[in-house]
Amino acid sequence: MSPRALRGPAAVTAVVASALAAGLLAAPQSATAAEIRIHDIQGSTRISPFAGKQVSEVPGTVTAIRAFGSSRGFWFQDPHPDRDRATSEAIFVYTGSTTPSVAVGDAVRVSGTVSEYYPGGADAGLQSVTELTKATWTVESSGNALPAAYALTPSTVPDRYAPDASGGSSGDSGNSGNIEGLRLRPNSYALDRYESLEGMRVSVKDAPVVGPTSQYNELWVTAEPGHARTARGGALYSSYRDPNAGRVKVASLIPFAQRPFPVADVGDRLTGTTAGPLDYDNFGGYGIQATALGELADGNLVRETTRKQRADELSIATYNVENLSPKTAQAKFDRLASGLVDNLASPDIVALEEVQDDNGPTNDAVTNAGATLKKLTDAIKAAGGPAYEWRQIDPADDQDGGQPGGNIRVAFLFNPERVSFTDVAGGNATTAVRVTDDGGKAGLSASPGRIDPENPVWKDSRKPLAGQFSFRGRPVFVIANHFNSKGGDQGLDSRFQPPARSSETQRTGQAEAVNAFVKKLLAVDPQSRVVVAGDLNDYQFSPALADLTGGGVLTDLVTGDPKDERYGYVYNGNSQVLDHILTSHAVRRPDYDIVHINAEFADQSSDHDPQIVRVKP
């Protein structure tokens, strides 16, 4: 049972009222109780024509019951559908924290108020769920057969994901339109197909797992097993135009004691049939609330190990360690250490992201991260790795975003037996590092130093950290980054299509700032060896990465990988790129590797996979 299905009272929101006032939706016509069936309530758009109205004696068969948490209720479905493919034949009856007194197979007549519930609130931008609230019902008979489940397959789920309500500007991050008033076209768009099945029994058969089991006992499968797959069995997200329409979340209505939820990795499979009502929530969109779960078939996915760098190769890695602090369990430190030593072959330099201060999420004036980094480096040494040293700059308190009180920042680890750090005093939270010119040799005014920290593009976001290293007598500049998150963006399944990516503006500004700094290094010495690494929170095909590589000053190494290997993060069943390593042209023979040890697995030490590059400066 998934606690993420919980939410507060359903209500008709101002969104519906404004849609009615604007003429996007037709006001309901008068009808007697005997004339109203579920497909009349659901209508042929995303908003019920009866929203806010009372309906009486609506017939149907109970197909599933949610009997936990504060969003209890039941789904019932009309066994006698109409001929309109746009109209769903099922609806959820919301009973709050009260377990409904019905059983699966009961033939019922339900009276109540038609409501449109917006998961996450009306301002979240998501679609609504049509449901009945303040309901009463009578049971006419029991033990009735359930309507057959609608099979989600490549032939029933369209490849095109969503209608475009922007006026022809599909993909434009700043121009979206509301699709609520559009008539559903379930044969043309996947989102329309799912909406036309809202609340109805649906099924997937022998479904590949494309998103691992989460802590909330949910996983993702795809109904399109042959579409856009990664080399290891995931669903590859490689374009705004193709968000992998067949992705569906699976949660369970089966009591855990009766059937524990499967612990699945990407590449596993739910064999047989998984079926239940199709639901929608603010934690991923459309999903099956399973009353029948397929059996888990192990795909035997293994964690990858990269090769050891050669003596004349400098290895540089990036790793988001996900809110690491001394309050983090020792087991996670040990897992991270093992990953760095065994799977990443003890990189010479590591750019770390999400290093928290010494008391983690405790929100006080502490900003130092020495205890955090010592605990990590001690764990690395205990795992057989090198005695890493570190360099970092404490942020100003509560100015760099992330978990409140955590003061996350980027930091460098380096192996002093293989590489040296060129320390130059003067770096602090607010002083901008400058590029220096020593007879045509580029240098840094502070090492480590922060790039343009007072620039508004870094507001509530981590500031990049520049450091100068020396390997076999040659200088190498490494810039560690953690760009702002995608928080505030409209979801792929939003009622606004194409979804607006409001956070992108800040990231493009950040990319421009780093690009400008790299250009200054290259202006002094075109042969400067520069490596830009970190969690950039954006895709290789995004405007931010286009700005970061602008002018040809940097190459995004992921673009040189085979297409089906371009990912290191899995979100809502999409395998995608958020972390990057980029190099200037003077960095010779980059051997780049995304090392898959986390994102595809239910058992993770971080939600990001690390990356590494081996170069010959």
Coordinates of C-alpha atoms in Angstrom, one line a residue:
M1 CA 0.0 0.0 0.0
S2 CA 1.4 3.3 -1.0
P3 CA 1.3 6.2 1.5
R4 CA 2.0 8.6 -1.4
A5 CA -1.6 8.2 -2.5
L6 CA -2.7 10.1 0.6
R7 CA -4.1 13.6 0.3
G8 CA -6.5 16.1 1.8
P9 CA -10.2 16.7 1.1
A10 CA -11.4 16.8 -2.5
A11 CA -13.0 20.0 -3.7
V12 CA -14.2 21.8 -6.8
T13 CA -11.5 24.4 -7.2
A14 CA -11.4 27.9 -8.7
V15 CA -9.7 26.3 -11.8
V16 CA -13.0 24.6 -12.7
A17 CA -15.0 27.7 -12.1
S18 CA -12.7 29.9 -14.2
A19 CA -12.8 27.3 -17.0
L20 CA -16.6 27.4 -17.0
A21 CA -16.6 31.2 -16.9
A22 CA -14.2 31.3 -19.8
G23 CA -16.3 29.0 -21.9
L24 CA -13.8 26.2 -22.0
L25 CA -16.3 23.8 -20.5
A26 CA -20.0 23.5 -21.1
A27 CA -22.3 23.9 -18.1
P28 CA -24.2 20.6 -17.3
Q29 CA -27.7 20.2 -18.7
S30 CA -30.5 19.2 -16.4
A31 CA -31.0 15.5 -16.2
T32 CA -32.9 13.1 -14.0
A33 CA -31.0 10.7 -11.8
A34 CA -32.0 7.8 -13.9
E35 CA -30.3 9.3 -16.9
I36 CA -26.9 9.9 -15.4
R37 CA -24.2 7.3 -15.7
I38 CA -20.5 7.4 -15.0
H39 CA -19.6 8.2 -18.6
D40 CA -21.9 11.2 -18.4
I41 CA -20.1 12.5 -15.3
Q42 CA -16.7 11.9 -16.7
G43 CA -17.5 13.6 -20.0
S44 CA -15.2 13.9 -23.0
T45 CA -12.8 16.4 -21.6
R46 CA -10.6 16.4 -18.5
I47 CA -13.2 18.3 -16.4
S48 CA -16.7 16.8 -15.7
P49 CA -19.6 18.7 -17.1
F50 CA -21.3 18.1 -13.7
A51 CA -18.4 19.5 -11.6
G52 CA -19.9 20.9 -8.4
K53 CA -23.3 19.3 -9.0
Q54 CA -25.2 16.7 -7.1
V55 CA -25.8 13.4 -8.9
S56 CA -28.0 10.5 -7.7
E57 CA -28.3 6.8 -8.0
V58 CA -25.4 6.4 -10.4
P59 CA -25.0 2.7 -11.1
G60 CA -21.8 0.6 -11.3
T61 CA -19.8 -2.3 -9.9
V62 CA -17.1 -1.9 -7.2
T63 CA -13.8 -2.8 -8.7
A64 CA -11.3 -1.8 -5.9
I65 CA -11.1 -0.3 -2.4
R66 CA -8.5 1.9 -0.9
A67 CA -8.7 1.1 2.8
F68 CA -5.8 2.9 4.3
G69 CA -4.7 6.5 5.2
S70 CA -6.8 9.6 4.9
S71 CA -7.8 9.2 1.2
R72 CA -9.9 6.1 1.5
G73 CA -12.7 5.3 -0.9
F74 CA -13.5 2.9 -3.7
W75 CA -13.6 2.8 -7.5
F76 CA -16.7 1.7 -9.3
Q77 CA -17.2 1.1 -13.0
D78 CA -20.2 0.8 -15.3
P79 CA -20.3 -2.6 -16.9
H80 CA -22.4 -1.1 -19.7
P81 CA -20.1 1.4 -21.5
D82 CA -21.2 3.9 -24.1
R83 CA -19.6 4.0 -27.5
D84 CA -17.5 7.1 -26.9
R85 CA -13.9 6.2 -26.4
A86 CA -13.2 9.6 -24.8
T87 CA -15.5 9.0 -21.8
S88 CA -14.2 7.0 -18.9
E89 CA -16.6 4.4 -17.4
A90 CA -15.3 4.5 -13.8
I91 CA -14.9 7.0 -11.0
F92 CA -13.4 7.2 -7.5
V93 CA -15.7 7.7 -4.5
Y94 CA -13.8 9.6 -1.8
T95 CA -14.6 8.8 1.8
G96 CA -11.8 10.6 3.6
S97 CA -10.5 8.6 6.6
T98 CA -13.5 6.3 6.7
T99 CA -13.2 2.8 5.2
P100 CA -16.1 2.4 2.8
S101 CA -18.6 -0.4 3.6
V102 CA -18.5 -2.0 0.3
A103 CA -16.9 -5.1 -1.2
V104 CA -15.3 -5.7 -4.6
G105 CA -18.0 -7.1 -6.9
D106 CA -20.8 -5.2 -5.2
A107 CA -23.4 -3.6 -7.6
V108 CA -24.0 -0.2 -6.2
R109 CA -25.9 3.0 -6.8
V110 CA -24.0 6.1 -5.6
S111 CA -25.2 9.6 -4.9
G112 CA -22.9 12.5 -4.2
T113 CA -21.2 15.7 -5.3
V114 CA -19.0 15.6 -8.5
S115 CA -15.7 17.2 -7.6
E116 CA -12.4 17.8 -9.4
Y117 CA -9.4 17.1 -7.2
Y118 CA -6.1 18.6 -8.2
P119 CA -3.2 16.6 -6.7
G120 CA -0.7 19.0 -5.1
G121 CA -3.3 21.8 -5.2
A122 CA -4.6 23.9 -8.1
D123 CA -1.3 25.8 -8.4
A124 CA 0.8 22.7 -9.0
G125 CA -0.2 22.7 -12.7
L126 CA -1.3 19.0 -12.7
Q127 CA -4.4 17.5 -14.1
S128 CA -7.4 16.8 -12.0
V129 CA -9.1 13.6 -10.9
T130 CA -12.9 13.5 -11.2
E131 CA -14.5 11.9 -8.2
L132 CA -17.6 11.8 -6.0
T133 CA -17.5 13.2 -2.5
K134 CA -20.0 13.4 0.3
A135 CA -21.3 10.2 -1.1
T136 CA -24.0 7.8 0.0
W137 CA -24.7 4.4 -1.7
T138 CA -26.8 1.4 -1.7
V139 CA -25.7 -2.2 -2.5
E140 CA -28.0 -3.9 -4.8
S141 CA -26.2 -7.2 -5.2
S142 CA -22.8 -8.8 -4.4
G143 CA -20.3 -11.1 -6.1
N144 CA -20.7 -9.7 -9.6
A145 CA -18.1 -10.2 -12.3
L146 CA -15.8 -7.2 -12.8
P147 CA -15.5 -5.4 -16.1
A148 CA -12.6 -6.7 -18.2
A149 CA -9.4 -4.7 -17.7
Y150 CA -8.3 -2.5 -20.6
A151 CA -4.9 -3.8 -21.8
L152 CA -2.2 -1.2 -22.1
T153 CA 0.0 -2.3 -25.1
P154 CA 2.0 -0.7 -27.8
S155 CA -1.1 -0.7 -30.0
T156 CA -3.4 1.0 -27.4
V157 CA -1.0 3.6 -26.1
P158 CA -0.2 6.3 -28.8
D159 CA 3.5 7.3 -29.2
R160 CA 2.6 10.9 -29.2
Y161 CA 2.4 12.0 -25.5
A162 CA 0.2 15.1 -25.2
P163 CA -1.8 17.5 -27.3
D164 CA -0.2 20.9 -27.9
A165 CA -2.2 23.8 -26.5
S166 CA 0.5 26.4 -27.0
G167 CA -0.6 27.6 -30.4
G168 CA 2.1 25.7 -32.3
S169 CA 5.1 26.3 -30.1
S170 CA 5.6 22.7 -28.9
G171 CA 8.7 22.4 -26.8
D172 CA 8.9 26.1 -26.0
S173 CA 9.6 26.4 -22.3
G174 CA 7.8 29.7 -22.0
N175 CA 4.6 29.1 -24.0
S176 CA 2.1 26.6 -22.7
G177 CA -1.7 26.2 -22.9
N178 CA -4.3 24.5 -20.8
I179 CA -5.5 21.3 -22.4
E180 CA -8.4 20.8 -20.0
G181 CA -11.0 22.2 -22.4
L182 CA -9.9 20.1 -25.3
R183 CA -11.9 17.1 -26.3
L184 CA -10.0 13.9 -25.5
R185 CA -8.4 12.1 -28.5
P186 CA -7.4 8.8 -27.0
N187 CA -6.3 7.3 -30.3
S188 CA -3.9 10.2 -30.9
Y189 CA -2.2 11.1 -27.5
A190 CA -1.1 9.0 -24.6
L191 CA -2.3 11.5 -22.0
D192 CA -5.7 11.5 -23.6
R193 CA -5.8 7.7 -23.6
Y194 CA -4.9 7.6 -19.9
E195 CA -7.5 10.3 -19.1
S196 CA -10.2 8.4 -21.0
L197 CA -9.4 5.4 -18.7
E198 CA -9.4 7.4 -15.5
G199 CA -10.5 5.1 -12.7
M200 CA -11.1 2.1 -15.0
R201 CA -9.5 -1.3 -14.7
V202 CA -6.4 -1.5 -16.8
S203 CA -3.7 -4.1 -17.1
V204 CA -0.1 -4.6 -18.3
K205 CA 1.3 -8.0 -19.2
D206 CA 4.9 -9.1 -18.8
A207 CA 5.8 -5.5 -18.1
P208 CA 9.5 -4.4 -18.1
V209 CA 10.5 -2.5 -15.0
V210 CA 11.9 0.9 -16.0
G211 CA 12.0 2.6 -12.6
P212 CA 13.2 0.7 -9.5
T213 CA 11.0 0.2 -6.4
S214 CA 11.1 3.3 -4.2
Q215 CA 10.9 3.7 -0.4
Y216 CA 7.1 4.3 -1.0
N217 CA 6.6 0.8 -2.5
E218 CA 6.1 2.1 -6.0
L219 CA 7.9 1.1 -9.3
W220 CA 7.6 2.1 -13.0
V221 CA 6.9 -0.2 -15.9
T222 CA 6.4 0.5 -19.6
A223 CA 3.6 -0.7 -21.8
E224 CA 5.9 -0.2 -24.8
P225 CA 8.7 -2.7 -24.3
G226 CA 10.3 -2.1 -27.7
H227 CA 10.4 1.7 -27.5
A228 CA 13.5 3.8 -26.6
R229 CA 15.3 1.4 -24.3
T230 CA 18.6 1.8 -22.6
A231 CA 21.4 -0.8 -22.9
R232 CA 20.4 -2.0 -19.4
G233 CA 16.6 -2.2 -19.8
G234 CA 15.4 1.3 -18.9
A235 CA 13.3 3.8 -20.8
L236 CA 15.7 6.3 -22.4
Y237 CA 14.7 10.0 -22.2
S238 CA 16.6 11.7 -25.1
S239 CA 14.3 14.4 -26.3
Y240 CA 11.6 16.8 -25.1
R241 CA 9.5 15.4 -27.9
D242 CA 9.5 11.8 -26.6
P243 CA 8.9 11.4 -22.9
N244 CA 8.2 7.7 -23.3
A245 CA 4.4 7.5 -23.4
G246 CA 4.2 3.9 -22.2
R247 CA 5.5 4.6 -18.7
V248 CA 3.0 3.8 -16.0
K249 CA 3.6 3.7 -12.2
V250 CA 2.6 0.7 -10.2
A251 CA 1.5 0.8 -6.6
S252 CA -0.5 -1.8 -4.7
L253 CA -3.9 -2.0 -3.0
I254 CA -3.1 -5.5 -1.8
P255 CA -2.3 -5.7 2.0
F256 CA 1.5 -6.0 2.5
A257 CA 1.0 -9.0 4.8
Q258 CA -0.9 -10.8 2.0
R259 CA 1.5 -9.9 -0.8
P260 CA 4.7 -7.9 -0.1
F261 CA 5.4 -5.3 -2.8
P262 CA 8.2 -6.5 -5.2
V263 CA 11.6 -5.1 -4.7
A264 CA 12.6 -4.5 -8.3
D265 CA 15.5 -3.0 -10.3
V266 CA 15.5 -1.6 -13.8
G267 CA 15.7 -4.5 -16.2
D268 CA 13.5 -6.8 -14.1
R269 CA 10.0 -7.8 -15.3
L270 CA 6.6 -8.2 -13.8
T271 CA 5.5 -11.4 -15.5
G272 CA 1.9 -12.3 -15.9
T273 CA -0.8 -9.6 -15.5
T274 CA -0.7 -6.5 -13.3
A275 CA -4.1 -4.9 -13.1
G276 CA -6.2 -2.4 -11.2
P277 CA -7.8 1.0 -11.5
L278 CA -5.9 3.7 -13.3
D279 CA -5.2 6.5 -10.9
Y280 CA -3.5 9.9 -11.1
D281 CA -1.4 11.7 -8.4
N282 CA 1.2 14.4 -7.9
F283 CA 4.0 11.9 -7.5
G284 CA 4.3 10.8 -11.0
G285 CA 1.0 11.1 -12.9
Y286 CA -0.9 8.0 -14.1
G287 CA -0.4 4.7 -12.4
I288 CA -2.1 1.4 -11.7
Q289 CA -3.4 0.9 -8.2
A290 CA -2.9 -2.8 -8.4
T291 CA -5.3 -5.4 -7.2
A292 CA -3.3 -8.0 -9.1
L293 CA 0.5 -8.0 -9.2
G294 CA 2.6 -9.8 -11.6
E295 CA 5.4 -12.0 -10.4
L296 CA 8.9 -10.4 -10.3
A297 CA 11.4 -11.9 -12.7
D298 CA 15.0 -10.9 -11.9
G299 CA 16.8 -9.3 -14.7
N300 CA 20.1 -9.9 -12.9
L301 CA 21.3 -6.3 -13.3
V302 CA 24.8 -5.8 -11.9
R303 CA 26.6 -2.7 -10.7
E304 CA 29.3 -1.6 -13.1
T305 CA 33.0 -1.2 -12.4
T306 CA 35.2 1.1 -14.4
R307 CA 38.8 0.4 -15.3
K308 CA 41.8 1.7 -13.3
Q309 CA 43.5 4.8 -14.7
R310 CA 47.0 4.2 -16.1
A311 CA 50.0 5.9 -14.7
D312 CA 50.0 8.7 -17.3
E313 CA 46.2 9.2 -17.1
L314 CA 44.5 11.7 -14.7
S315 CA 41.1 10.4 -13.6
I316 CA 38.4 12.9 -12.6
A317 CA 35.0 11.9 -11.3
T318 CA 31.8 13.6 -10.3
Y319 CA 29.5 12.2 -7.7
N320 CA 26.3 13.6 -6.1
V321 CA 26.3 12.0 -2.6
E322 CA 22.8 13.1 -1.8
N323 CA 22.6 15.2 1.4
L324 CA 25.6 13.7 3.1
S325 CA 26.3 14.8 6.7
P326 CA 27.7 13.3 9.9
K327 CA 24.1 12.5 10.8
T328 CA 23.9 10.2 7.8
A329 CA 24.1 6.5 8.7
Q330 CA 27.6 5.0 8.7
A331 CA 26.3 2.4 6.2
K332 CA 25.8 5.0 3.6
F333 CA 29.4 6.4 4.1
D334 CA 30.7 2.8 3.7
R335 CA 28.6 2.3 0.5
L336 CA 29.8 5.6 -1.0
A337 CA 33.4 4.7 -0.1
S338 CA 33.1 1.3 -1.6
G339 CA 31.7 2.8 -4.8
L340 CA 34.6 5.3 -5.0
V341 CA 37.3 2.7 -4.4
D342 CA 35.9 -0.5 -6.0
N343 CA 33.5 0.8 -8.8
L344 CA 35.4 4.0 -9.7
A345 CA 38.9 2.7 -9.1
S346 CA 39.9 5.5 -6.7
P347 CA 39.8 8.5 -8.9
D348 CA 42.6 11.1 -8.6
I349 CA 40.1 13.9 -8.3
V350 CA 36.5 13.8 -7.2
A351 CA 34.0 16.6 -7.6
L352 CA 31.4 16.0 -4.9
E353 CA 27.9 17.5 -4.8
E354 CA 25.4 17.8 -1.9
V355 CA 28.0 17.8 0.9
Q356 CA 26.2 19.1 3.9
D357 CA 27.5 21.0 6.9
D358 CA 28.7 19.3 10.1
N359 CA 25.2 19.0 11.7
G360 CA 23.3 18.3 8.5
P361 CA 19.7 19.5 8.5
T362 CA 19.8 21.2 11.9
N363 CA 19.1 24.8 10.9
D364 CA 21.6 26.9 12.8
A365 CA 24.6 29.0 12.0
V366 CA 27.0 26.0 11.4
T367 CA 28.3 26.0 7.8
N368 CA 31.6 24.1 8.1
A369 CA 31.7 20.7 6.5
G370 CA 35.1 19.4 7.9
A371 CA 33.4 16.6 9.9
T372 CA 31.4 15.5 6.9
L373 CA 34.4 15.2 4.6
K374 CA 36.5 13.6 7.3
K375 CA 33.9 10.9 7.9
L376 CA 33.8 10.2 4.1
T377 CA 37.6 10.2 3.6
D378 CA 38.0 8.0 6.7
A379 CA 35.5 5.5 5.2
I380 CA 37.4 5.6 1.8
K381 CA 40.7 4.8 3.5
A382 CA 39.0 2.0 5.5
A383 CA 37.7 0.6 2.2
G384 CA 41.3 0.3 0.9
G385 CA 41.3 3.6 -0.9
P386 CA 43.9 6.5 -0.8
A387 CA 44.2 9.0 1.9
Y388 CA 42.2 11.7 0.1
E389 CA 42.6 15.4 1.0
W390 CA 39.8 17.9 0.4
R391 CA 39.3 21.5 -0.6
Q392 CA 36.0 23.4 -0.4
I393 CA 34.6 26.8 0.7
D394 CA 31.9 27.2 3.3
P395 CA 28.8 28.9 1.9
A396 CA 27.1 31.8 3.7
D397 CA 24.4 30.3 5.9
D398 CA 21.2 29.3 4.2
Q399 CA 22.2 31.0 0.9
D400 CA 22.9 28.0 -1.4
G401 CA 19.5 26.2 -1.4
G402 CA 19.0 22.5 -0.8
Q403 CA 17.6 21.0 2.4
P404 CA 16.9 23.7 4.9
G405 CA 19.8 23.9 7.4
G406 CA 22.0 21.6 5.4
N407 CA 24.1 24.2 3.6
I408 CA 25.0 21.9 0.8
R409 CA 28.0 22.7 -1.3
V410 CA 30.4 21.2 -3.9
A411 CA 33.9 20.1 -2.8
F412 CA 37.0 18.5 -4.2
L413 CA 38.6 15.3 -3.0
F414 CA 42.1 14.5 -4.4
N415 CA 44.7 11.8 -4.0
P416 CA 48.0 13.7 -3.0
E417 CA 50.1 10.7 -4.1
R418 CA 48.9 11.2 -7.7
V419 CA 48.0 14.9 -8.1
S420 CA 48.7 18.1 -6.2
F421 CA 46.5 21.0 -5.5
T422 CA 47.7 24.5 -6.1
D423 CA 46.6 26.4 -3.1
V424 CA 46.1 30.2 -3.5
A425 CA 44.6 32.0 -0.5
G426 CA 41.7 34.4 -0.8
G427 CA 38.7 32.2 -1.6
N428 CA 35.6 32.7 0.4
A429 CA 31.8 32.6 0.1
T430 CA 31.3 35.9 -1.6
T431 CA 34.6 36.8 -3.4
A432 CA 34.7 36.0 -7.1
V433 CA 37.8 34.1 -8.3
R434 CA 39.6 35.8 -11.2
V435 CA 41.7 34.5 -14.0
T436 CA 45.3 35.6 -13.8
D437 CA 47.8 36.0 -16.5
D438 CA 51.5 35.1 -15.7
G439 CA 53.3 35.6 -19.0
G440 CA 50.6 33.8 -21.0
K441 CA 50.0 31.1 -18.4
A442 CA 46.5 31.1 -16.9
G443 CA 46.1 30.9 -13.2
L444 CA 43.5 31.6 -10.5
S445 CA 43.4 34.5 -8.1
A446 CA 42.1 32.1 -5.4
S447 CA 42.3 28.3 -5.4
P448 CA 39.8 27.1 -4.5
G449 CA 37.7 30.0 -5.5
R450 CA 34.0 30.5 -6.3
I451 CA 32.9 31.7 -9.7
D452 CA 30.9 35.0 -9.7
P453 CA 29.1 34.1 -6.4
E454 CA 27.3 37.5 -6.2
N455 CA 25.7 37.1 -9.6
P456 CA 21.9 36.8 -9.2
V457 CA 21.9 33.6 -11.2
W458 CA 23.3 31.8 -8.1
K459 CA 20.6 32.9 -5.8
D460 CA 19.5 30.0 -3.5
S461 CA 21.8 27.8 -5.5
R462 CA 25.3 26.3 -5.2
K463 CA 28.2 28.3 -6.4
P464 CA 30.7 26.7 -8.7
L465 CA 34.1 25.9 -7.2
A466 CA 37.2 26.4 -9.3
G467 CA 40.5 24.7 -8.4
Q468 CA 43.9 24.4 -9.9
F469 CA 45.6 21.1 -9.9
S470 CA 49.0 19.8 -11.1
F471 CA 49.4 16.4 -12.7
R472 CA 52.9 15.3 -13.9
G473 CA 53.9 19.0 -13.9
R474 CA 51.0 20.3 -15.9
P475 CA 48.2 22.5 -14.6
V476 CA 44.6 21.3 -14.9
F477 CA 41.7 23.5 -13.9
V478 CA 38.6 21.7 -12.6
I479 CA 35.3 23.4 -11.9
A480 CA 32.8 21.6 -9.7
N481 CA 29.1 22.5 -10.2
H482 CA 25.7 21.9 -8.9
F483 CA 23.2 24.0 -10.9
N484 CA 19.7 24.8 -9.6
S485 CA 17.1 22.1 -9.5
K486 CA 14.0 21.7 -11.7
G487 CA 11.7 22.6 -8.8
G488 CA 8.8 24.7 -10.0
D489 CA 8.7 23.2 -13.5
Q490 CA 5.5 21.9 -14.8
G491 CA 5.4 18.1 -15.0
L492 CA 5.4 16.1 -18.2
D493 CA 1.9 15.1 -17.4
S494 CA 0.8 18.7 -16.6
R495 CA -2.5 20.1 -17.8
F496 CA -0.4 22.8 -19.5
Q497 CA 1.2 21.5 -22.7
P498 CA 3.9 21.7 -23.6
P499 CA 4.9 22.0 -19.9
A500 CA 6.7 25.2 -18.9
R501 CA 10.3 24.8 -17.6
S502 CA 10.5 27.9 -15.5
S503 CA 13.7 26.8 -13.6
E504 CA 15.5 26.6 -16.9
T505 CA 16.0 30.4 -17.0
Q506 CA 18.3 30.3 -13.9
R507 CA 20.2 27.3 -15.2
T508 CA 20.9 29.0 -18.6
G509 CA 22.2 32.0 -16.7
Q510 CA 24.5 29.7 -14.6
A511 CA 25.7 28.0 -17.7
E512 CA 26.5 31.3 -19.3
A513 CA 28.5 32.4 -16.2
V514 CA 30.6 29.2 -16.2
N515 CA 31.1 29.4 -19.9
A516 CA 32.3 33.0 -19.6
F517 CA 34.8 32.0 -16.9
V518 CA 36.2 29.2 -19.1
K519 CA 36.5 31.6 -22.0
K520 CA 38.7 33.9 -19.8
L521 CA 41.0 30.9 -19.0
L522 CA 41.3 30.1 -22.7
A523 CA 41.8 33.8 -23.6
V524 CA 44.9 33.8 -21.5
D525 CA 46.1 30.4 -22.8
P526 CA 44.1 28.6 -25.5
Q527 CA 45.8 25.4 -24.4
S528 CA 44.4 25.6 -20.9
R529 CA 43.2 22.2 -19.7
V530 CA 39.8 22.6 -18.2
V531 CA 37.4 20.1 -16.9
V532 CA 33.8 21.1 -15.9
A533 CA 32.0 18.5 -13.9
G534 CA 29.0 18.1 -11.7
D535 CA 25.2 17.8 -11.3
L536 CA 23.9 20.3 -13.8
N537 CA 20.3 19.3 -13.3
D538 CA 19.7 19.4 -17.0
Y539 CA 19.8 17.2 -20.2
Q540 CA 22.4 17.0 -22.9
F541 CA 19.8 18.4 -25.3
S542 CA 18.8 21.3 -23.1
P543 CA 19.3 25.1 -23.7
A544 CA 21.5 25.2 -20.5
L545 CA 24.0 22.7 -22.0
A546 CA 24.0 24.5 -25.3
D547 CA 24.9 27.7 -23.5
L548 CA 27.6 25.9 -21.4
T549 CA 29.3 24.6 -24.5
G550 CA 28.6 27.8 -26.5
G551 CA 31.4 29.0 -28.7
G552 CA 32.9 25.5 -28.8
V553 CA 34.9 26.1 -25.6
L554 CA 33.7 22.8 -24.0
T555 CA 32.6 19.4 -25.2
D556 CA 29.9 17.5 -23.3
L557 CA 31.4 14.0 -23.1
V558 CA 28.1 12.2 -22.8
T559 CA 27.2 13.1 -26.4
G560 CA 30.0 10.9 -27.5
D561 CA 28.5 7.8 -25.8
P562 CA 26.3 5.4 -27.7
K563 CA 22.7 6.8 -27.4
D564 CA 21.4 3.9 -25.3
E565 CA 24.1 4.6 -22.6
R566 CA 23.4 8.3 -22.1
Y567 CA 21.8 8.3 -18.7
G568 CA 22.8 8.4 -15.0
Y569 CA 19.6 9.2 -13.2
V570 CA 16.1 7.6 -13.3
Y571 CA 13.0 9.8 -12.6
N572 CA 9.5 8.6 -13.0
G573 CA 10.7 5.7 -15.1
N574 CA 12.7 7.9 -17.4
S575 CA 16.5 7.2 -17.6
Q576 CA 18.1 10.5 -18.3
V577 CA 21.2 12.7 -18.0
L578 CA 21.6 15.3 -15.2
D579 CA 25.3 14.9 -14.4
H580 CA 28.0 15.9 -16.9
I581 CA 31.7 16.1 -17.5
L582 CA 32.9 18.6 -20.1
T583 CA 36.4 19.3 -21.3
S584 CA 38.2 21.9 -23.2
H585 CA 39.9 21.0 -26.5
A586 CA 43.4 20.8 -25.0
V587 CA 42.3 17.9 -22.8
R588 CA 43.6 14.9 -24.8
R589 CA 42.0 11.5 -25.3
P590 CA 39.2 11.7 -22.8
D591 CA 38.0 8.2 -21.8
Y592 CA 34.6 8.8 -20.3
D593 CA 32.3 6.5 -18.4
I594 CA 29.0 6.7 -16.6
V595 CA 29.3 4.1 -13.9
H596 CA 25.8 2.6 -13.2
I597 CA 25.8 1.7 -9.5
N598 CA 22.8 3.6 -8.1
A599 CA 20.0 5.0 -10.2
E600 CA 18.6 1.8 -11.6
F601 CA 18.6 -0.1 -8.2
A602 CA 16.1 -0.2 -5.4
D603 CA 19.0 -0.3 -3.0
Q604 CA 20.9 2.9 -3.6
S605 CA 23.6 4.9 -1.8
S606 CA 22.7 7.9 -3.9
D607 CA 20.0 8.7 -6.5
H608 CA 22.7 9.6 -9.0
D609 CA 25.2 7.5 -10.8
P610 CA 28.8 8.8 -10.7
Q611 CA 30.8 9.6 -13.8
I612 CA 34.5 9.5 -14.5
V613 CA 36.9 10.6 -17.2
R614 CA 40.5 9.6 -17.7
V615 CA 42.6 12.1 -19.6
K616 CA 46.2 12.6 -20.7
P617 CA 47.0 16.3 -19.9

